PDB file of C-alpha atoms in Angstrom:
ATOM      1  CA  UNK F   1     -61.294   0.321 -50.740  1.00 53.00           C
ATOM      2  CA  UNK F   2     -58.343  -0.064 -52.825  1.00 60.00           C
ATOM      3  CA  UNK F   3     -58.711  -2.104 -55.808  1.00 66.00           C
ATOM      4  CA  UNK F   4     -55.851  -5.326 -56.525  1.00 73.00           C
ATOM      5  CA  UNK F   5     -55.894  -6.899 -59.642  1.00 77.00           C
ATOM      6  CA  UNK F   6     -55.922 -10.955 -59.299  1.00 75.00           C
ATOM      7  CA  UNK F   7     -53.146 -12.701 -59.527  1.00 75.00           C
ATOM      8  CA  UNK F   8     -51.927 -13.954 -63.004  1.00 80.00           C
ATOM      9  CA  UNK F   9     -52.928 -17.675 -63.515  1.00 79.00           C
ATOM     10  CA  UNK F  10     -48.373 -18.158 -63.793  1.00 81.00           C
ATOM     11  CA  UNK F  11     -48.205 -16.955 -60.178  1.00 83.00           C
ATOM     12  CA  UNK F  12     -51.166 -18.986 -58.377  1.00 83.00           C
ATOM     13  CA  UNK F  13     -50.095 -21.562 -56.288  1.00 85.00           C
ATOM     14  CA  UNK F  14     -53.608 -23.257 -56.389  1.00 86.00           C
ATOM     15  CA  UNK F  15     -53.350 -23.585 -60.568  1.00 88.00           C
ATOM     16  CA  UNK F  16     -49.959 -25.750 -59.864  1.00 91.00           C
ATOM     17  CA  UNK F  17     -51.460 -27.821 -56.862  1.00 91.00           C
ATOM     18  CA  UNK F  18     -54.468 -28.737 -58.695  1.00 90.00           C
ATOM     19  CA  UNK F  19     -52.441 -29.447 -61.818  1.00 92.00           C
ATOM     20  CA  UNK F  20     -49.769 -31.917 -60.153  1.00 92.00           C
ATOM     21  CA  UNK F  21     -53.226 -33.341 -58.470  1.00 92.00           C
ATOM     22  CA  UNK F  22     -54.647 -34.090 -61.719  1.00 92.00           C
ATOM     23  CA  UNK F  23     -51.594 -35.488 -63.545  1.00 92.00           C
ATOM     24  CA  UNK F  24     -50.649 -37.410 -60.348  1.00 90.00           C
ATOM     25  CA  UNK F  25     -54.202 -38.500 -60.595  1.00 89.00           C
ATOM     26  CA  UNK F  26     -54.170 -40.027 -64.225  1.00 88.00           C
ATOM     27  CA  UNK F  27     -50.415 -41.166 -63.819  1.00 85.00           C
ATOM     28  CA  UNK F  28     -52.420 -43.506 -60.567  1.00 82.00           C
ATOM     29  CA  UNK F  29     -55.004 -44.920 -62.779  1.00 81.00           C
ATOM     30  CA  UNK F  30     -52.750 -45.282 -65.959  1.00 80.00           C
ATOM     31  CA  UNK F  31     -49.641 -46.652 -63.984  1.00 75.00           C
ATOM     32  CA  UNK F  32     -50.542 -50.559 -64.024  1.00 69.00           C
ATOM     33  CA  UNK F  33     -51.820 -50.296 -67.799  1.00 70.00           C
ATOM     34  CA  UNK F  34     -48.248 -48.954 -68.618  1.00 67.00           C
ATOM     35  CA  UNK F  35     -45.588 -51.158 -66.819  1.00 66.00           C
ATOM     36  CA  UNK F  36     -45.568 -54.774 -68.063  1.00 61.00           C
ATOM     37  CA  UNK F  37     -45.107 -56.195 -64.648  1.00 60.00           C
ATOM     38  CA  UNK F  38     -47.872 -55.986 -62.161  1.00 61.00           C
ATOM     39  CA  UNK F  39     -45.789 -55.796 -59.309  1.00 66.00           C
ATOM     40  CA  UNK F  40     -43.922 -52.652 -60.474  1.00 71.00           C
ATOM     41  CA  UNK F  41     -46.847 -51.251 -61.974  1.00 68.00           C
ATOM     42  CA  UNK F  42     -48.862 -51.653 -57.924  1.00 72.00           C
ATOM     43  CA  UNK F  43     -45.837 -50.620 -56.629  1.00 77.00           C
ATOM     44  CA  UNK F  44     -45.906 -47.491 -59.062  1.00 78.00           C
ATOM     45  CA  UNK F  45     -49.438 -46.885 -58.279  1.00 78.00           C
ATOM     46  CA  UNK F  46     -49.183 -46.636 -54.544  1.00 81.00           C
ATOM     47  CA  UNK F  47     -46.598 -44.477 -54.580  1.00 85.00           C
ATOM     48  CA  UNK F  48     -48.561 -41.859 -57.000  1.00 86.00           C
ATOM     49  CA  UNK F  49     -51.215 -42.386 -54.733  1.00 87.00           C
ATOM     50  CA  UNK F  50     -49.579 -41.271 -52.144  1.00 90.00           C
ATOM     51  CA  UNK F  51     -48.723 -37.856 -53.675  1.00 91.00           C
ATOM     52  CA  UNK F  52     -51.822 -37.450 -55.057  1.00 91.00           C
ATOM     53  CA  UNK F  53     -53.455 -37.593 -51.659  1.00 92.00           C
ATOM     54  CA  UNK F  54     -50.645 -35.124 -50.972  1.00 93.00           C
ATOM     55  CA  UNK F  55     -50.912 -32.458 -53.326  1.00 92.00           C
ATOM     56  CA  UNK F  56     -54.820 -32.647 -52.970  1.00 91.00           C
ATOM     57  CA  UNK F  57     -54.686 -31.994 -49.377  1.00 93.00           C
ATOM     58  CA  UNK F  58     -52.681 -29.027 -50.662  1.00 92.00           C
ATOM     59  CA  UNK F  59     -54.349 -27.859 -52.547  1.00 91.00           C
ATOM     60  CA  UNK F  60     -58.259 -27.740 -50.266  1.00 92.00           C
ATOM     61  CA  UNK F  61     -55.787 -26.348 -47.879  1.00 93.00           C
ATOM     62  CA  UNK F  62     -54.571 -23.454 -49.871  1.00 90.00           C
ATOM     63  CA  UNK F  63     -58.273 -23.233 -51.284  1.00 89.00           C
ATOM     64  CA  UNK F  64     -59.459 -22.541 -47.879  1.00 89.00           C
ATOM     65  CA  UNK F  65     -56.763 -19.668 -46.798  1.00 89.00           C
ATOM     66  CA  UNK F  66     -57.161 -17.733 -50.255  1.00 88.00           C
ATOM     67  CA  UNK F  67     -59.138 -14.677 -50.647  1.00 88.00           C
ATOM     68  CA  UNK F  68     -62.184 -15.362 -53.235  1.00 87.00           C
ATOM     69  CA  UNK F  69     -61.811 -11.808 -55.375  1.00 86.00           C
ATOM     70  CA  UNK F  70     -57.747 -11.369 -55.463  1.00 84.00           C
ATOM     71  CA  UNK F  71     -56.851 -15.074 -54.804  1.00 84.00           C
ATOM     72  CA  UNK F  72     -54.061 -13.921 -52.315  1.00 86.00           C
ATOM     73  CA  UNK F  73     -53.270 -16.455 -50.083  1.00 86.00           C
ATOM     74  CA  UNK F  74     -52.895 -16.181 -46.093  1.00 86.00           C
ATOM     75  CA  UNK F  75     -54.929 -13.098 -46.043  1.00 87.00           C
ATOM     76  CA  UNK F  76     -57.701 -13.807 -44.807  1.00 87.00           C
ATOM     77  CA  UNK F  77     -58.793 -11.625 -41.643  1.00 89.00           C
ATOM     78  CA  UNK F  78     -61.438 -13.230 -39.393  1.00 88.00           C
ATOM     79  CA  UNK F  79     -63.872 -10.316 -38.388  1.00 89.00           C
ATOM     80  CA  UNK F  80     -66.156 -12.465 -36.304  1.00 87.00           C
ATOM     81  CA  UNK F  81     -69.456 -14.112 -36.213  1.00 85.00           C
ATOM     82  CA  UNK F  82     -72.288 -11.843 -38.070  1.00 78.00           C
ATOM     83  CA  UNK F  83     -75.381 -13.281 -36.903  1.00 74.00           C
ATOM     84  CA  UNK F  84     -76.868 -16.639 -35.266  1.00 79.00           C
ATOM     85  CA  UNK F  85     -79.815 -17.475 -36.352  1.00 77.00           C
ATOM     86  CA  UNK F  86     -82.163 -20.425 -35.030  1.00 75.00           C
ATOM     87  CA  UNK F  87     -84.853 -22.475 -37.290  1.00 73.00           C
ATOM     88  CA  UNK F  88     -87.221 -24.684 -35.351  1.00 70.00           C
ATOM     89  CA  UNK F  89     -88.761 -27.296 -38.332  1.00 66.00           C
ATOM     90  CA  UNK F  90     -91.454 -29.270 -37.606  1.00 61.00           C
ATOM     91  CA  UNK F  91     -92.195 -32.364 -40.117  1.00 57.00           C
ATOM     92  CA  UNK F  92     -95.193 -34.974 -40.045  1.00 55.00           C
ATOM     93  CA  UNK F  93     -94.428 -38.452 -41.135  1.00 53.00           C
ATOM     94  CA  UNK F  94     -95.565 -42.017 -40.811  1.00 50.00           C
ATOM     95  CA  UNK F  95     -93.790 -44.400 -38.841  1.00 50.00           C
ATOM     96  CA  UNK F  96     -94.495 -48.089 -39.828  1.00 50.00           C
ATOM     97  CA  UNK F  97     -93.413 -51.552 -38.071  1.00 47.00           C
ATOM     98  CA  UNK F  98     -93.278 -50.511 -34.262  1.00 49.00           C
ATOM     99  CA  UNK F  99     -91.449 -52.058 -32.347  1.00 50.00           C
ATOM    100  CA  UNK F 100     -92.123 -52.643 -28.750  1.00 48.00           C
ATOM    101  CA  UNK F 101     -90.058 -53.925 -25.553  1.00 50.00           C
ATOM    102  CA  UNK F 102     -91.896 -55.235 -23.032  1.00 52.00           C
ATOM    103  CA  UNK F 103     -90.589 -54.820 -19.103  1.00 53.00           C
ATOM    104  CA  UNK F 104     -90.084 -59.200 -19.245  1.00 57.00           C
ATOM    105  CA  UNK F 105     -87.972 -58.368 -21.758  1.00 52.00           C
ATOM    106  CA  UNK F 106     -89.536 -59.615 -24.940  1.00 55.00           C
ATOM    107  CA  UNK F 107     -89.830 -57.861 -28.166  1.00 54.00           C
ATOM    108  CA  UNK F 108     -93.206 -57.372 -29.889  1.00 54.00           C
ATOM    109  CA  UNK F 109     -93.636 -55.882 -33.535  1.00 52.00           C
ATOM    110  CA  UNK F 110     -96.448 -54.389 -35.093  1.00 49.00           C
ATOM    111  CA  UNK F 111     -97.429 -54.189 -38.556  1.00 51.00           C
ATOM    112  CA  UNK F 112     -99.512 -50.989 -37.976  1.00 51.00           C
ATOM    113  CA  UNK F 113     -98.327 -47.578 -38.838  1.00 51.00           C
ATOM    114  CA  UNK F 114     -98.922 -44.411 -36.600  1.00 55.00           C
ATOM    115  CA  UNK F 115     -98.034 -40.840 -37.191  1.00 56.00           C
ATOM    116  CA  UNK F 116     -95.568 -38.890 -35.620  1.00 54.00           C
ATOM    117  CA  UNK F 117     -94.742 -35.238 -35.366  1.00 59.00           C
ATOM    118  CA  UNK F 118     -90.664 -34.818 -34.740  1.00 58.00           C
ATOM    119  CA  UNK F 119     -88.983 -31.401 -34.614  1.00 66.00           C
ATOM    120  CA  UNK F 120     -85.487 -30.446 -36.239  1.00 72.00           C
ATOM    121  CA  UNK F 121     -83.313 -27.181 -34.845  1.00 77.00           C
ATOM    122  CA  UNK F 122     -80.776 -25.677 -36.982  1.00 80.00           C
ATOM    123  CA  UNK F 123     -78.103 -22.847 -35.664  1.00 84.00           C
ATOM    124  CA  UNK F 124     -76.764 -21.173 -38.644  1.00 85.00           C
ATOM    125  CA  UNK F 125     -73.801 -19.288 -37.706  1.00 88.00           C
ATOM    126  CA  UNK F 126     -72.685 -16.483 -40.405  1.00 89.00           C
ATOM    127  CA  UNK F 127     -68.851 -16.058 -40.136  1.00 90.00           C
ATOM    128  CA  UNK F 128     -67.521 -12.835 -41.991  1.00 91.00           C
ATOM    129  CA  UNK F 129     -63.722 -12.166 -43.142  1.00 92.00           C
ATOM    130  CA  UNK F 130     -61.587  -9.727 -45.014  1.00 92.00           C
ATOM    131  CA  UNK F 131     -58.949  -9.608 -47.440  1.00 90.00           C
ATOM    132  CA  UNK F 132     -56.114  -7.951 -46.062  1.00 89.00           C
ATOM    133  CA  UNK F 133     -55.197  -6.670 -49.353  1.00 86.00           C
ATOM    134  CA  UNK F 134     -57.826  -5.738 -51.332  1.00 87.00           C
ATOM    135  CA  UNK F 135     -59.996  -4.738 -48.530  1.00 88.00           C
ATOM    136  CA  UNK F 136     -62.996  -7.714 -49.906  1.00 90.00           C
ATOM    137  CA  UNK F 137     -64.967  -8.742 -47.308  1.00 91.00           C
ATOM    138  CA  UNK F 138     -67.403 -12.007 -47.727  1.00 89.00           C
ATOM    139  CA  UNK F 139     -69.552 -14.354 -45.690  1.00 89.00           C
ATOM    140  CA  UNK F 140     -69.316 -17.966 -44.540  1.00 88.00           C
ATOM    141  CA  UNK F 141     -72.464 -20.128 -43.645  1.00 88.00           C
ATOM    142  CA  UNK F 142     -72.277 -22.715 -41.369  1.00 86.00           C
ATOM    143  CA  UNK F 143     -74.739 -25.401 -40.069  1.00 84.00           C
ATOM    144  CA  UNK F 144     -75.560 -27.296 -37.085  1.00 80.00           C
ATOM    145  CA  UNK F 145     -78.155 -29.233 -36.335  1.00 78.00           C
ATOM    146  CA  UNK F 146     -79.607 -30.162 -32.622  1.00 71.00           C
TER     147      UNK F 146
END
């Protein structure tokens, strides 16, 4: 494995996405405080919200293609799925105020509580990748529930 140093904080496109995200943020909220007339100041504000929704989209985009030791971006190598693995819960619980449909199509509630056993299945699917670069390789969890 060959070792890469991260990249310098000057040279990370994610440092300058989230920063115009944050100053784009507090140039949204301050804009109608600052110009004297509303209508400039909405106007202002909608159009900093705009690139704020921009440059955040950015940046989850470029956090999601970047390699979590080097911070290289677009080198992520999909190796495959690891494992599946299936959980079968079972949980006990009370169910109150019944309700009822009869076949003459009338509803009837009850005020009684019963108990009720209900099952939950979960696939877990672990999804591993690789740095191109520095050769890092990590694991992704994801969920599903049937």
């Amino acid at each position: 494995m060959s070792y890469k140093a991260p990249l310098p904080r000057y040279k990370d496109p994610l440092f300058y996405t989230g920063l115009i995200s944050a100053v784009t943020f507090m140039l949204m909220v301050l804009s109608p405080i600052m110009v004297s007339r509303l209508d400039k100041g909405l106007e202002a504000a909608a159009i900093l919200s705009t690139l704020f929704m921009f440059s955040l989209s950015l940046t989850i985009f470029l956090r999601r293609h970047r390699c979590p030791a080097c911070g290289r971006l677009f080198t992520k190598k999909y190796l495959g799925i690891e494992s599946r693995e299936f959980l079968t819960e079972s949980f006990d619980g009370l169910e109150e105020n019944i309700g009822y449909i009869h076949s003459e199509g009338n509803r009837k509630n009850t005020t009684g509580s019963r108990e009720y056993k209900a099952s939950e299945r979960v696939e877990i699917r672990k999804h591993a990748f690789q740095c191109k670069e520095c050769q890092y390789r990590w694991i992704v969890e994801e969920e599903r529930e049937f």
